[in-house]
Tab-separated table of C-alpha atoms in Angstrom:
chain	number	residue	atom	x	y	z
Z	90	MET	CA	-16.177	13.414	-7.571
Z	91	SER	CA	-13.657	15.855	-6.158
Z	92	LYS	CA	-13.617	19.552	-6.927
Z	93	MET	CA	-11.053	21.013	-9.298
Z	94	GLU	CA	-8.410	21.398	-6.656
Z	95	PRO	CA	-4.750	22.108	-7.280
Z	96	HIS	CA	-2.483	19.108	-7.688
Z	97	VAL	CA	-0.605	18.021	-4.590
Z	98	ASN	CA	3.147	17.624	-4.405
Z	99	ALA	CA	5.215	15.149	-2.456
Z	100	PRO	CA	6.961	16.828	0.471
Z	101	VAL	CA	10.297	18.336	-0.558
Z	102	ARG	CA	13.225	17.909	1.810
Z	103	PRO	CA	16.296	20.126	1.504
Z	104	ARG	CA	19.159	18.108	-0.011
Z	105	PRO	CA	22.673	18.818	-1.265
Z	106	LYS	CA	22.790	19.859	-4.924
Z	107	VAL	CA	25.315	19.358	-7.706
Z	108	ASP	CA	25.944	20.713	-11.184
Z	109	PRO	CA	24.544	17.795	-13.254
Z	110	ARG	CA	27.480	18.036	-15.661
Z	111	GLY	CA	29.864	17.077	-12.805
Z	112	PRO	CA	28.706	13.456	-12.386
Z	113	ARG	CA	28.498	13.109	-16.183
Z	114	PHE	CA	32.114	14.244	-16.500
Z	115	GLY	CA	33.066	11.869	-13.687
Z	116	ALA	CA	31.340	8.996	-15.488
Z	117	ALA	CA	33.356	9.778	-18.630
Z	118	VAL	CA	36.657	9.688	-16.707
Z	119	THR	CA	35.500	6.491	-14.967
Z	120	THR	CA	34.742	4.921	-18.364
Z	121	VAL	CA	38.293	5.620	-19.576
Z	122	VAL	CA	39.901	4.347	-16.350
Z	123	LEU	CA	37.807	1.159	-16.390
Z	124	ALA	CA	38.525	0.607	-20.109
Z	125	LEU	CA	42.267	0.734	-19.371
Z	126	ALA	CA	41.787	-1.533	-16.347
Z	127	LEU	CA	39.911	-4.017	-18.533
Z	128	VAL	CA	42.682	-4.131	-21.143
Z	129	LEU	CA	45.373	-4.436	-18.454
Z	130	VAL	CA	43.475	-6.845	-16.180
Z	131	GLY	CA	45.800	-9.484	-14.729
Z	132	SER	CA	48.798	-7.129	-14.698
Z	133	THR	CA	49.991	-5.052	-11.747
Z	134	LEU	CA	49.051	-1.809	-13.486
Z	135	GLY	CA	45.551	-3.192	-14.104
Z	136	THR	CA	45.124	-3.953	-10.398
Z	137	VAL	CA	46.444	-0.497	-9.462
Z	138	LEU	CA	43.868	1.100	-11.779
Z	139	ILE	CA	41.044	-0.945	-10.193
Z	140	ALA	CA	42.299	-0.013	-6.717
Z	141	TRP	CA	42.315	3.664	-7.708
Z	142	GLN	CA	38.787	3.498	-9.121
Z	143	THR	CA	37.597	1.651	-5.989
Z	144	LEU	CA	38.995	4.493	-3.874
Z	145	VAL	CA	37.253	7.068	-6.099
Z	146	PHE	CA	33.880	5.296	-5.774
Z	147	ALA	CA	34.369	4.893	-2.008
Z	148	LEU	CA	35.020	8.611	-1.536
Z	149	GLY	CA	32.006	9.543	-3.660
Z	150	ALA	CA	29.664	7.073	-1.981
Z	151	LEU	CA	30.806	7.200	1.643
Z	152	VAL	CA	32.041	10.790	2.037
Z	153	GLY	CA	30.094	12.611	-0.663
Z	154	LEU	CA	30.357	13.878	-4.213
Z	155	GLN	CA	32.398	16.898	-3.124
Z	156	ALA	CA	35.148	14.478	-1.964
Z	157	GLN	CA	35.130	12.501	-5.222
Z	158	PRO	CA	38.406	13.179	-7.136
Z	159	TYR	CA	36.755	13.465	-10.572
Z	160	GLY	CA	34.196	15.876	-9.127
Z	161	TRP	CA	37.063	17.941	-7.775
Z	162	LEU	CA	38.728	17.839	-11.210
Z	163	PHE	CA	35.475	19.044	-12.763
Z	164	ARG	CA	35.133	21.951	-10.331
Z	165	VAL	CA	38.764	23.066	-10.672
Z	166	LEU	CA	39.478	22.463	-14.371
Z	167	VAL	CA	36.208	22.140	-16.307
Z	168	ARG	CA	33.475	24.166	-14.651
Z	169	PRO	CA	35.358	27.521	-14.758
Z	170	ARG	CA	35.396	27.175	-18.563
Z	171	LEU	CA	31.669	26.453	-18.849
Z	172	SER	CA	28.687	28.716	-18.521
Z	173	PRO	CA	26.866	28.406	-15.184
Z	174	PRO	CA	24.541	25.394	-15.005
Z	175	ALA	CA	20.943	25.857	-16.145
Z	176	GLU	CA	19.904	24.310	-12.853
Z	177	LEU	CA	21.326	22.278	-10.025
Z	178	GLU	CA	20.370	18.709	-9.389
Z	179	ASP	CA	19.825	16.566	-6.309
Z	180	ALA	CA	23.096	14.946	-5.232
Z	181	ALA	CA	21.448	11.765	-3.904
Z	182	PRO	CA	21.008	9.855	-7.226
Z	183	PRO	CA	24.612	10.296	-8.452
Z	184	ARG	CA	25.876	9.440	-4.976
Z	185	PHE	CA	23.809	6.260	-5.000
Z	186	ALA	CA	25.309	5.446	-8.411
Z	187	GLN	CA	28.770	5.777	-6.854
Z	188	ALA	CA	27.745	3.207	-4.243
Z	189	VAL	CA	26.622	0.768	-6.952
Z	190	GLY	CA	29.947	1.348	-8.765
Z	191	LEU	CA	31.751	0.707	-5.482
Z	192	VAL	CA	30.162	-2.747	-5.134
Z	193	PHE	CA	31.386	-3.792	-8.599
Z	194	ALA	CA	34.822	-2.218	-8.046
Z	195	VAL	CA	35.314	-4.028	-4.710
Z	196	VAL	CA	34.407	-7.358	-6.333
Z	197	ALA	CA	36.842	-6.609	-9.184
Z	198	LEU	CA	39.622	-5.571	-6.809
Z	199	VAL	CA	39.281	-8.592	-4.510
Z	200	ALA	CA	39.158	-10.908	-7.545
Z	201	ALA	CA	42.196	-9.245	-9.149
Z	202	LEU	CA	44.189	-9.502	-5.911
Z	203	ALA	CA	43.168	-13.157	-5.570
Z	204	GLY	CA	44.197	-13.855	-9.141
Z	205	ALA	CA	40.633	-14.596	-10.283
Z	206	THR	CA	41.016	-12.742	-13.575
Z	207	VAL	CA	37.733	-13.930	-15.092
Z	208	VAL	CA	35.667	-12.633	-12.157
Z	209	ALA	CA	37.610	-9.367	-12.164
Z	210	THR	CA	37.038	-8.979	-15.919
Z	211	ILE	CA	33.269	-9.513	-15.604
Z	212	ALA	CA	32.934	-7.103	-12.676
Z	213	ILE	CA	34.920	-4.388	-14.466
Z	214	ALA	CA	32.870	-4.928	-17.629
Z	215	PHE	CA	29.598	-4.355	-15.731
Z	216	ALA	CA	30.941	-1.225	-14.035
Z	217	LEU	CA	32.186	-0.006	-17.425
Z	218	ILE	CA	28.779	-0.502	-19.049
Z	219	ALA	CA	27.107	1.444	-16.228
Z	220	ALA	CA	29.641	4.292	-16.416
Z	221	PHE	CA	29.378	4.439	-20.225
Z	222	LEU	CA	25.563	4.592	-20.116
Z	223	ASN	CA	25.792	7.436	-17.617
Z	224	ALA	CA	28.434	9.367	-19.568
Z	225	VAL	CA	26.942	8.991	-23.061
Z	226	PHE	CA	23.190	8.559	-22.486
Z	227	ALA	CA	22.726	10.207	-19.050
Z	228	PHE	CA	21.209	6.891	-17.958
Z	229	CYS	CA	21.788	6.042	-14.294
Z	230	LEU	CA	21.719	2.249	-14.140
Z	231	GLY	CA	22.112	2.169	-10.359
Z	232	CYS	CA	19.161	4.539	-9.930
Z	233	GLU	CA	17.013	2.395	-12.233
Z	234	MET	CA	17.758	-0.656	-10.108
Z	235	TYR	CA	16.800	1.117	-6.924
Z	236	LEU	CA	13.028	0.545	-6.976
Z	237	MET	CA	13.383	-3.113	-7.924
Z	238	LEU	CA	15.811	-3.554	-5.016
Z	239	ALA	CA	13.386	-1.784	-2.686
Z	240	ARG	CA	10.585	-4.095	-3.870
Z	241	LEU	CA	12.691	-7.194	-3.166
Z	242	ARG	CA	14.006	-5.943	0.148
Z	243	ARG	CA	10.645	-5.531	1.845
Z	244	SER	CA	8.582	-8.266	0.303
E	234	MET	CA	44.471	-10.016	-25.256
E	235	THR	CA	41.139	-11.056	-23.728
E	236	GLY	CA	40.585	-7.756	-21.921
E	237	LEU	CA	40.559	-5.835	-25.181
E	238	TRP	CA	37.912	-8.107	-26.650
E	239	VAL	CA	35.787	-7.856	-23.513
E	240	LEU	CA	36.144	-4.071	-23.742
E	241	VAL	CA	34.928	-4.033	-27.342
E	242	VAL	CA	31.965	-6.305	-26.526
E	243	ALA	CA	31.081	-4.263	-23.400
E	244	LEU	CA	31.088	-1.015	-25.408
E	245	ILE	CA	28.885	-2.539	-28.120
E	246	VAL	CA	26.451	-3.903	-25.516
E	247	ALA	CA	26.380	-0.560	-23.681
E	248	THR	CA	25.745	1.361	-26.908
E	249	GLY	CA	22.914	-1.016	-27.816
E	250	LEU	CA	21.381	-0.664	-24.363
E	251	GLY	CA	21.682	3.105	-24.501
E	252	LEU	CA	20.033	3.380	-27.924
E	253	TRP	CA	17.212	1.056	-26.823
E	254	TYR	CA	16.754	3.095	-23.630
E	255	GLN	CA	16.516	6.302	-25.634
E	256	ARG	CA	13.806	4.772	-27.816
E	257	VAL	CA	11.545	3.417	-25.092
E	258	ASN	CA	12.223	5.822	-22.239
E	259	GLY	CA	9.240	8.035	-21.447
E	260	ARG	CA	7.110	6.696	-24.272
E	261	ILE	CA	3.411	6.750	-23.381
E	262	ARG	CA	1.743	3.395	-23.981
E	263	GLU	CA	-1.826	2.166	-23.884
E	264	ALA	CA	-2.645	0.278	-20.723
E	265	GLY	CA	-4.363	-3.083	-21.019
E	266	VAL	CA	-7.986	-3.523	-20.005
E	267	GLN	CA	-7.973	-3.233	-16.268
E	268	ASP	CA	-9.975	-6.243	-15.117
E	269	PRO	CA	-7.337	-8.954	-14.629
E	270	GLN	CA	-9.844	-11.764	-14.023
E	271	ALA	CA	-11.725	-11.091	-17.234
E	272	THR	CA	-8.805	-10.586	-19.605
E	273	ARG	CA	-5.886	-12.493	-18.176
E	274	SER	CA	-5.693	-14.936	-21.073
E	275	SER	CA	-5.902	-12.334	-23.821
E	276	GLY	CA	-2.609	-10.639	-23.031
E	277	LEU	CA	-2.538	-6.872	-23.345
E	278	PRO	CA	-5.368	-5.740	-25.622
E	279	GLN	CA	-4.853	-2.341	-27.165
E	280	ALA	CA	-7.391	0.276	-26.191
E	281	SER	CA	-7.952	2.235	-29.364
E	282	ASP	CA	-10.056	5.347	-29.776
E	283	ASP	CA	-12.814	3.907	-31.900
E	284	ASP	CA	-13.079	0.796	-29.760
E	285	PRO	CA	-13.138	1.814	-26.113
E	286	PRO	CA	-12.277	-0.975	-23.657
E	287	ALA	CA	-15.284	-2.699	-22.215
E	288	SER	CA	-14.292	-1.963	-18.640
E	289	ILE	CA	-14.664	1.786	-19.206
E	290	GLU	CA	-18.327	1.449	-20.021
E	291	ALA	CA	-18.829	-1.318	-17.511
E	292	ASP	CA	-20.024	-1.136	-13.955
E	293	ALA	CA	-17.538	-2.061	-11.258
E	294	PRO	CA	-14.138	-0.366	-10.937
E	295	SER	CA	-11.134	-2.638	-11.448
E	296	ALA	CA	-8.995	-3.844	-8.550
E	297	GLN	CA	-6.227	-1.515	-9.708
E	298	ALA	CA	-8.553	1.494	-9.684
E	299	VAL	CA	-9.703	0.611	-6.181
E	300	ALA	CA	-6.115	0.264	-4.916
E	301	LEU	CA	-5.156	3.549	-6.581
E	302	SER	CA	-8.140	5.454	-5.209
E	303	GLU	CA	-6.976	4.675	-1.667
E	304	ALA	CA	-3.560	6.152	-2.358
E	305	LEU	CA	-5.081	9.107	-4.218
E	306	ASP	CA	-7.324	9.842	-1.253
E	307	GLY	CA	-9.736	12.170	-3.014
E	308	ARG	CA	-7.163	13.737	-5.315
E	309	LEU	CA	-8.689	12.197	-8.454
E	310	GLY	CA	-9.117	14.872	-11.127
E	311	ASP	CA	-12.554	15.668	-12.531
E	312	ARG	CA	-11.523	14.665	-16.037
E	313	ALA	CA	-8.150	12.948	-15.744
E	314	THR	CA	-5.336	12.300	-13.285
E	315	MET	CA	-1.617	11.873	-13.850
E	316	VAL	CA	-0.158	9.721	-11.072
E	317	GLN	CA	3.621	9.998	-10.867
E	318	PHE	CA	5.629	7.464	-8.859
E	319	SER	CA	8.917	8.959	-7.653
E	320	SER	CA	11.769	7.843	-5.433
E	321	ALA	CA	14.704	9.376	-3.606
E	322	PHE	CA	17.341	8.194	-6.084
E	323	CYS	CA	15.666	9.408	-9.236
E	324	GLN	CA	17.232	12.000	-11.485
E	325	PRO	CA	14.403	12.558	-13.998
E	326	CYS	CA	11.646	12.730	-11.349
E	327	ARG	CA	12.061	16.459	-10.813
E	328	ALA	CA	11.880	17.315	-14.513
E	329	THR	CA	8.887	14.990	-14.883
E	330	ARG	CA	7.133	16.711	-11.975
E	331	ARG	CA	7.675	20.084	-13.608
E	332	ILE	CA	6.240	18.936	-16.948
E	333	LEU	CA	3.174	17.352	-15.351
E	334	GLU	CA	2.585	20.361	-13.096
E	335	GLU	CA	2.676	22.671	-16.110
E	336	VAL	CA	0.214	20.509	-18.017
E	337	SER	CA	-2.176	20.077	-15.088
E	338	ALA	CA	-2.160	23.844	-14.540
E	339	MET	CA	-2.932	24.349	-18.217
E	340	VAL	CA	-5.709	21.772	-18.691
E	341	PRO	CA	-8.731	22.245	-16.414
E	342	GLY	CA	-9.948	19.190	-14.530
E	343	VAL	CA	-6.621	17.380	-14.746
E	344	ASN	CA	-4.738	16.658	-11.525
E	345	HIS	CA	-1.112	15.710	-11.027
E	346	VAL	CA	-0.467	13.523	-7.985
E	347	GLU	CA	3.051	12.473	-7.027
E	348	LEU	CA	3.424	9.370	-4.882
E	349	ASP	CA	6.612	8.189	-3.189
E	350	ALA	CA	7.152	4.664	-4.510
E	351	GLU	CA	8.818	3.517	-1.303
E	352	GLU	CA	5.962	4.720	0.860
E	353	ASN	CA	3.495	2.861	-1.371
E	354	LEU	CA	5.367	-0.397	-1.948
E	355	ASP	CA	2.227	-2.558	-1.831
E	356	LEU	CA	0.623	-0.453	-4.539
E	357	VAL	CA	3.892	-0.470	-6.505
E	358	ARG	CA	3.894	-4.271	-6.398
E	359	GLU	CA	0.218	-4.549	-7.247
E	360	LEU	CA	0.606	-2.282	-10.276
E	361	ASP	CA	4.028	-3.785	-11.129
E	362	ILE	CA	5.805	-0.422	-11.193
E	363	ARG	CA	9.470	-1.125	-11.928
E	364	ARG	CA	11.081	2.247	-12.441
E	365	THR	CA	10.819	5.800	-11.311
E	366	PRO	CA	9.457	7.956	-12.667
E	367	THR	CA	6.451	5.968	-13.834
E	368	VAL	CA	3.415	7.998	-14.841
E	369	LEU	CA	-0.088	6.535	-14.965
E	370	PHE	CA	-2.812	8.362	-16.858
E	371	LEU	CA	-6.197	7.797	-15.230
E	372	ASP	CA	-9.543	8.665	-16.755
E	373	ALA	CA	-12.345	10.381	-14.877
E	374	ARG	CA	-13.351	7.077	-13.268
E	375	GLY	CA	-9.839	6.453	-11.980
E	376	GLU	CA	-9.071	3.612	-14.394
E	377	ILE	CA	-5.523	3.376	-15.782
E	378	ARG	CA	-5.700	4.113	-19.502
E	379	LYS	CA	-2.068	4.852	-20.357
E	380	HIS	CA	1.309	4.648	-18.711
E	381	ALA	CA	4.879	5.752	-19.282
E	382	SER	CA	8.073	4.672	-17.569
E	383	GLY	CA	10.778	7.314	-17.668
E	384	GLN	CA	10.388	11.041	-18.271
E	385	PRO	CA	7.657	11.660	-20.874
E	386	ARG	CA	7.787	14.563	-23.330
E	387	LYS	CA	5.353	17.405	-22.702
E	388	ALA	CA	3.763	17.188	-26.156
E	389	ASP	CA	3.168	13.452	-25.648
E	390	VAL	CA	1.538	14.126	-22.275
E	391	ILE	CA	-0.850	16.644	-23.830
E	392	ALA	CA	-1.664	14.262	-26.670
E	393	ALA	CA	-2.288	11.410	-24.220
E	394	LEU	CA	-4.682	13.566	-22.200
E	395	GLY	CA	-6.454	14.501	-25.429
E	396	ASP	CA	-7.003	10.800	-26.139
E	397	LEU	CA	-8.328	10.286	-22.632
E	398	MET	CA	-10.805	13.145	-22.862
E	399	PRO	CA	-12.122	13.134	-26.448
E	400	ASP	CA	-14.973	15.565	-25.777
E	401	SER	CA	-12.807	18.262	-24.281
E	402	GLY	CA	-15.548	20.916	-24.464
E	403	THR	CA	-18.424	19.209	-22.706
E	404	PRO	CA	-17.437	16.010	-20.951
E	405	ASP	CA	-20.311	13.587	-21.543
E	406	PHE	CA	-20.192	12.132	-18.058
E	407	GLU	CA	-21.381	15.434	-16.580
E	408	ILE	CA	-24.696	15.487	-18.428
């Protein structure tokens, strides 16, 4: 039996941090954009909205959260009106969520451009559910899927 | 307009999912009896306080306890151990770590061990860990007695440890 030794932590690597309210705000804007895209799916405006959201996800996932337009909106318009954040949060999970959103948005965009409205509708609906869960319940669907994906990948 | 209907259905589904998630997330549950060969057919028996699971009294450690003890590598607490599985893309892992660190500092003989799920994928598969954070509550012998997936509340953690160590003053296994 071991002695009463202090608990041991996993090694902590330095990572970029974000105000946790930023990604939440972004998810709320994403929810509204995707809701409009869903109602307008099949029309030119619907496709433009999907293309815009695809670009937003791509910037957030590939460049970083600081390059994500809704994050920029939060920093410029919203954050100055709020009290400073209680604490900062690791940027990796919300960035991963952007990558998951990007996958659905690309499927929706390709389908919309190809005229496959049903596929586009389903893909947008999934992205909308994920964004809504993040905005309202602070539940990161992409992050939850991560371990199951890791288990599949290396089995 | 089909899109509008899909929107309404998607929002209802998302709200349902979110409410369900809020209910079950972080809730601490009883683990089944740990010997899979002996109890496979009986499903997940509840380990209640007045009826301790047979495997606790019994002789050999379960396969799960053996697999865990390798990963713990001597970090098993004298009275109980909280094993937290974390991953890189996990928002609530940090808050969970803080709660468990506070509790382990407060309750003597209780260790908090954080394992990276990706570095322990075999163990993750063996224990069927599906989410991070997942917290396992081990008794003094290293058997899994309770588990929670998602960030548990501090009061629930303290209560769960109390269940695990009924004789908080003088642990009977030391006499």
